[in-house]
């Protein structure tokens, strides 16, 4: 979706390179601030100060603090979905659940600011529908069973919910302890998930 701005004459026009660059800067500054200080402490004034511009200049690009935070959240989620989606698409169907788990944990461990942004969004009641959290992995698990020629098996919804909670726990532990081995944790989770899915 291309972002457009209404010109003084009332017609929509594409954003200029400078406007897109400034918006991108404001999104990144907001991600950094929310990750470091939390949503409540990330004020419009703090965003402006961190970007080196005035509050009025922030409001030129975004209608409110909520609008810039929403753009930052969308950026983080788009990056996560794109990264995980590419890993899943590159894997054979019977290995797609493992690719999903590895990349989900890997992305969030590599981008702790994204993990914190997602956590802050959930704390502030900007949560995805529960089904949106478990359905993608449940579908991958179902397809993986089919790819291995297996009939109906365990409830993939339940497995996906359990795996999602484990992913959250692994990423949360990494946020508390930067030395925590998320790669080993991902492999342990994958082993458990595959044992339950393909047994």
mmCIF file of C-alpha atoms in Angstrom:
data_model
loop_
_atom_site.group_PDB
_atom_site.id
_atom_site.type_symbol
_atom_site.label_atom_id
_atom_site.label_comp_id
_atom_site.label_asym_id
_atom_site.label_seq_id
_atom_site.Cartn_x
_atom_site.Cartn_y
_atom_site.Cartn_z
ATOM 1 C CA UNK A 1 0.000 0.000 0.000
ATOM 2 C CA UNK A 2 1.510 3.312 -1.027
ATOM 3 C CA UNK A 3 1.122 6.164 1.406
ATOM 4 C CA UNK A 4 -0.405 9.294 -0.020
ATOM 5 C CA UNK A 5 -0.929 12.817 1.252
ATOM 6 C CA UNK A 6 -3.731 15.187 0.384
ATOM 7 C CA UNK A 7 -2.380 18.286 -1.311
ATOM 8 C CA UNK A 8 -3.599 21.805 -0.488
ATOM 9 C CA UNK A 9 -5.867 21.549 -3.525
ATOM 10 C CA UNK A 10 -7.594 18.491 -2.050
ATOM 11 C CA UNK A 11 -6.220 15.844 -4.388
ATOM 12 C CA UNK A 12 -4.188 12.857 -3.236
ATOM 13 C CA UNK A 13 -0.547 12.688 -4.236
ATOM 14 C CA UNK A 14 2.221 10.189 -3.538
ATOM 15 C CA UNK A 15 4.660 11.062 -0.792
ATOM 16 C CA UNK A 16 7.948 12.582 -1.853
ATOM 17 C CA UNK A 17 11.228 10.796 -1.161
ATOM 18 C CA UNK A 18 11.909 13.214 1.696
ATOM 19 C CA UNK A 19 8.471 12.565 3.224
ATOM 20 C CA UNK A 20 8.899 8.782 2.960
ATOM 21 C CA UNK A 21 12.377 9.011 4.483
ATOM 22 C CA UNK A 22 11.118 11.125 7.390
ATOM 23 C CA UNK A 23 8.176 8.783 8.004
ATOM 24 C CA UNK A 24 10.558 5.807 8.019
ATOM 25 C CA UNK A 25 12.781 7.642 10.514
ATOM 26 C CA UNK A 26 9.804 8.397 12.771
ATOM 27 C CA UNK A 27 8.697 4.761 12.647
ATOM 28 C CA UNK A 28 12.180 3.542 13.614
ATOM 29 C CA UNK A 29 12.509 6.133 16.393
ATOM 30 C CA UNK A 30 9.116 5.053 17.746
ATOM 31 C CA UNK A 31 10.106 1.366 17.695
ATOM 32 C CA UNK A 32 13.295 2.219 19.591
ATOM 33 C CA UNK A 33 11.481 4.350 22.170
ATOM 34 C CA UNK A 34 8.639 1.909 22.781
ATOM 35 C CA UNK A 35 11.157 -0.950 23.083
ATOM 36 C CA UNK A 36 13.235 1.012 25.599
ATOM 37 C CA UNK A 37 10.636 2.952 27.584
ATOM 38 C CA UNK A 38 7.251 1.343 26.874
ATOM 39 C CA UNK A 39 4.169 2.721 25.184
ATOM 40 C CA UNK A 40 3.036 5.008 28.006
ATOM 41 C CA UNK A 41 6.414 6.760 28.261
ATOM 42 C CA UNK A 42 6.705 7.249 24.503
ATOM 43 C CA UNK A 43 5.131 10.643 24.080
ATOM 44 C CA UNK A 44 4.831 12.691 20.922
ATOM 45 C CA UNK A 45 7.377 15.123 22.406
ATOM 46 C CA UNK A 46 9.825 12.287 23.069
ATOM 47 C CA UNK A 47 9.414 10.993 19.493
ATOM 48 C CA UNK A 48 10.037 14.482 18.126
ATOM 49 C CA UNK A 49 13.090 15.011 20.330
ATOM 50 C CA UNK A 50 14.617 11.647 19.379
ATOM 51 C CA UNK A 51 14.048 12.422 15.689
ATOM 52 C CA UNK A 52 15.511 15.914 16.057
ATOM 53 C CA UNK A 53 12.354 17.674 14.860
ATOM 54 C CA UNK A 54 9.400 19.519 16.374
ATOM 55 C CA UNK A 55 6.109 17.964 17.517
ATOM 56 C CA UNK A 56 4.451 19.883 14.693
ATOM 57 C CA UNK A 57 6.745 18.177 12.187
ATOM 58 C CA UNK A 58 5.779 14.771 13.600
ATOM 59 C CA UNK A 59 2.117 15.746 13.266
ATOM 60 C CA UNK A 60 2.738 16.745 9.633
ATOM 61 C CA UNK A 61 3.550 13.075 8.944
ATOM 62 C CA UNK A 62 1.229 11.341 11.424
ATOM 63 C CA UNK A 63 -2.063 12.595 12.837
ATOM 64 C CA UNK A 64 -1.261 11.558 16.424
ATOM 65 C CA UNK A 65 0.973 9.518 18.695
ATOM 66 C CA UNK A 66 -1.383 6.581 18.166
ATOM 67 C CA UNK A 67 -0.954 6.899 14.399
ATOM 68 C CA UNK A 68 2.842 6.790 14.522
ATOM 69 C CA UNK A 69 2.749 3.913 17.027
ATOM 70 C CA UNK A 70 0.312 2.046 14.754
ATOM 71 C CA UNK A 71 2.686 2.570 11.816
ATOM 72 C CA UNK A 72 5.586 1.282 13.940
ATOM 73 C CA UNK A 73 3.582 -1.786 14.991
ATOM 74 C CA UNK A 74 2.605 -2.467 11.375
ATOM 75 C CA UNK A 75 6.258 -2.176 10.324
ATOM 76 C CA UNK A 76 7.372 -4.675 12.982
ATOM 77 C CA UNK A 77 4.630 -7.175 12.143
ATOM 78 C CA UNK A 78 5.235 -6.857 8.399
ATOM 79 C CA UNK A 79 8.946 -7.539 8.908
ATOM 80 C CA UNK A 80 8.188 -10.599 11.063
ATOM 81 C CA UNK A 81 5.571 -12.024 8.691
ATOM 82 C CA UNK A 82 7.794 -11.457 5.648
ATOM 83 C CA UNK A 83 10.816 -13.095 7.277
ATOM 84 C CA UNK A 84 8.925 -16.110 8.643
ATOM 85 C CA UNK A 85 6.908 -16.452 5.430
ATOM 86 C CA UNK A 86 10.065 -16.583 3.306
ATOM 87 C CA UNK A 87 11.520 -19.329 5.518
ATOM 88 C CA UNK A 88 8.308 -21.357 5.377
ATOM 89 C CA UNK A 89 7.983 -20.920 1.597
ATOM 90 C CA UNK A 90 11.561 -22.171 1.110
ATOM 91 C CA UNK A 91 10.946 -25.363 3.138
ATOM 92 C CA UNK A 92 9.278 -28.558 1.926
ATOM 93 C CA UNK A 93 5.784 -29.005 3.387
ATOM 94 C CA UNK A 94 6.867 -31.659 5.876
ATOM 95 C CA UNK A 95 9.587 -29.345 7.242
ATOM 96 C CA UNK A 96 7.588 -26.094 7.169
ATOM 97 C CA UNK A 97 6.579 -26.214 10.869
ATOM 98 C CA UNK A 98 10.269 -26.460 11.858
ATOM 99 C CA UNK A 99 11.119 -23.567 9.535
ATOM 100 C CA UNK A 100 8.304 -21.526 11.106
ATOM 101 C CA UNK A 101 9.524 -22.152 14.674
ATOM 102 C CA UNK A 102 13.201 -21.522 13.838
ATOM 103 C CA UNK A 103 12.551 -18.274 11.991
ATOM 104 C CA UNK A 104 9.933 -16.941 14.421
ATOM 105 C CA UNK A 105 12.319 -17.385 17.349
ATOM 106 C CA UNK A 106 15.318 -16.335 15.245
ATOM 107 C CA UNK A 107 13.722 -13.123 14.003
ATOM 108 C CA UNK A 108 12.555 -12.024 17.441
ATOM 109 C CA UNK A 109 15.908 -12.914 19.034
ATOM 110 C CA UNK A 110 17.742 -10.942 16.321
ATOM 111 C CA UNK A 111 15.351 -7.987 16.679
ATOM 112 C CA UNK A 112 14.619 -7.580 20.389
ATOM 113 C CA UNK A 113 13.172 -4.141 19.664
ATOM 114 C CA UNK A 114 10.540 -5.828 17.477
ATOM 115 C CA UNK A 115 9.774 -8.350 20.231
ATOM 116 C CA UNK A 116 9.358 -5.553 22.772
ATOM 117 C CA UNK A 117 7.155 -3.557 20.375
ATOM 118 C CA UNK A 118 4.872 -6.577 19.918
ATOM 119 C CA UNK A 119 4.732 -7.151 23.678
ATOM 120 C CA UNK A 120 3.870 -3.491 24.305
ATOM 121 C CA UNK A 121 1.112 -3.663 21.697
ATOM 122 C CA UNK A 122 -0.387 -6.703 23.413
ATOM 123 C CA UNK A 123 -0.110 -5.118 26.857
ATOM 124 C CA UNK A 124 -1.985 -2.097 25.527
ATOM 125 C CA UNK A 125 -4.827 -4.287 24.206
ATOM 126 C CA UNK A 126 -3.815 -4.132 20.554
ATOM 127 C CA UNK A 127 -3.895 -7.892 20.270
ATOM 128 C CA UNK A 128 -4.506 -9.936 17.161
ATOM 129 C CA UNK A 129 -7.536 -12.189 17.156
ATOM 130 C CA UNK A 130 -6.590 -15.396 19.024
ATOM 131 C CA UNK A 131 -7.142 -17.447 15.868
ATOM 132 C CA UNK A 132 -4.611 -15.317 13.979
ATOM 133 C CA UNK A 133 -1.940 -16.422 16.461
ATOM 134 C CA UNK A 134 -2.455 -20.200 16.157
ATOM 135 C CA UNK A 135 -4.011 -20.794 12.727
ATOM 136 C CA UNK A 136 -0.875 -20.383 10.530
ATOM 137 C CA UNK A 137 1.143 -22.952 12.484
ATOM 138 C CA UNK A 138 -1.855 -25.285 12.818
ATOM 139 C CA UNK A 139 -2.239 -25.258 9.017
ATOM 140 C CA UNK A 140 1.483 -25.964 8.570
ATOM 141 C CA UNK A 141 1.265 -28.894 10.992
ATOM 142 C CA UNK A 142 -1.758 -30.291 9.171
ATOM 143 C CA UNK A 143 -0.035 -29.951 5.787
ATOM 144 C CA UNK A 144 3.139 -31.546 7.168
ATOM 145 C CA UNK A 145 1.162 -34.609 8.270
ATOM 146 C CA UNK A 146 -0.411 -34.851 4.826
ATOM 147 C CA UNK A 147 3.001 -34.473 3.130
ATOM 148 C CA UNK A 148 4.238 -37.463 5.151
ATOM 149 C CA UNK A 149 1.202 -39.503 4.162
ATOM 150 C CA UNK A 150 -0.258 -39.514 7.659
ATOM 151 C CA UNK A 151 -3.983 -39.470 8.335
ATOM 152 C CA UNK A 152 -5.762 -37.471 10.991
ATOM 153 C CA UNK A 153 -3.721 -37.156 14.134
ATOM 154 C CA UNK A 154 -3.432 -34.876 17.113
ATOM 155 C CA UNK A 155 -5.359 -31.622 17.274
ATOM 156 C CA UNK A 156 -3.124 -29.209 15.349
ATOM 157 C CA UNK A 157 -4.847 -26.220 16.932
ATOM 158 C CA UNK A 158 -3.797 -27.385 20.389
ATOM 159 C CA UNK A 159 -0.260 -28.134 19.213
ATOM 160 C CA UNK A 160 -0.022 -24.675 17.620
ATOM 161 C CA UNK A 161 -1.285 -22.985 20.796
ATOM 162 C CA UNK A 162 1.255 -24.890 22.907
ATOM 163 C CA UNK A 163 4.077 -24.097 20.452
ATOM 164 C CA UNK A 164 3.041 -20.416 20.375
ATOM 165 C CA UNK A 165 3.266 -20.231 24.162
ATOM 166 C CA UNK A 166 6.675 -21.898 24.061
ATOM 167 C CA UNK A 167 7.887 -19.428 21.405
ATOM 168 C CA UNK A 168 6.691 -16.545 23.591
ATOM 169 C CA UNK A 169 8.523 -18.054 26.573
ATOM 170 C CA UNK A 170 11.766 -18.569 24.654
ATOM 171 C CA UNK A 171 11.727 -15.028 23.273
ATOM 172 C CA UNK A 172 10.829 -13.625 26.699
ATOM 173 C CA UNK A 173 13.759 -15.479 28.267
ATOM 174 C CA UNK A 174 16.080 -14.028 25.601
ATOM 175 C CA UNK A 175 14.837 -10.522 26.385
ATOM 176 C CA UNK A 176 15.781 -11.108 30.047
ATOM 177 C CA UNK A 177 19.057 -12.921 29.311
ATOM 178 C CA UNK A 178 20.879 -11.957 26.107
ATOM 179 C CA UNK A 179 23.102 -15.023 26.513
ATOM 180 C CA UNK A 180 20.183 -17.462 26.419
ATOM 181 C CA UNK A 181 20.687 -19.927 23.534
ATOM 182 C CA UNK A 182 17.546 -19.452 21.474
ATOM 183 C CA UNK A 183 18.823 -21.670 18.664
ATOM 184 C CA UNK A 184 19.136 -24.648 21.011
ATOM 185 C CA UNK A 185 15.760 -23.795 22.545
ATOM 186 C CA UNK A 186 14.178 -23.678 19.065
ATOM 187 C CA UNK A 187 15.620 -27.093 18.222
ATOM 188 C CA UNK A 188 14.258 -28.538 21.491
ATOM 189 C CA UNK A 189 10.830 -27.111 20.744
ATOM 190 C CA UNK A 190 10.939 -28.472 17.195
ATOM 191 C CA UNK A 191 11.860 -31.954 18.481
ATOM 192 C CA UNK A 192 8.920 -31.907 20.903
ATOM 193 C CA UNK A 193 6.542 -30.561 18.261
ATOM 194 C CA UNK A 194 7.585 -33.135 15.680
ATOM 195 C CA UNK A 195 7.306 -35.943 18.205
ATOM 196 C CA UNK A 196 3.726 -34.887 18.984
ATOM 197 C CA UNK A 197 2.792 -34.192 15.358
ATOM 198 C CA UNK A 198 4.233 -37.213 13.606
ATOM 199 C CA UNK A 199 4.031 -39.940 16.274
#
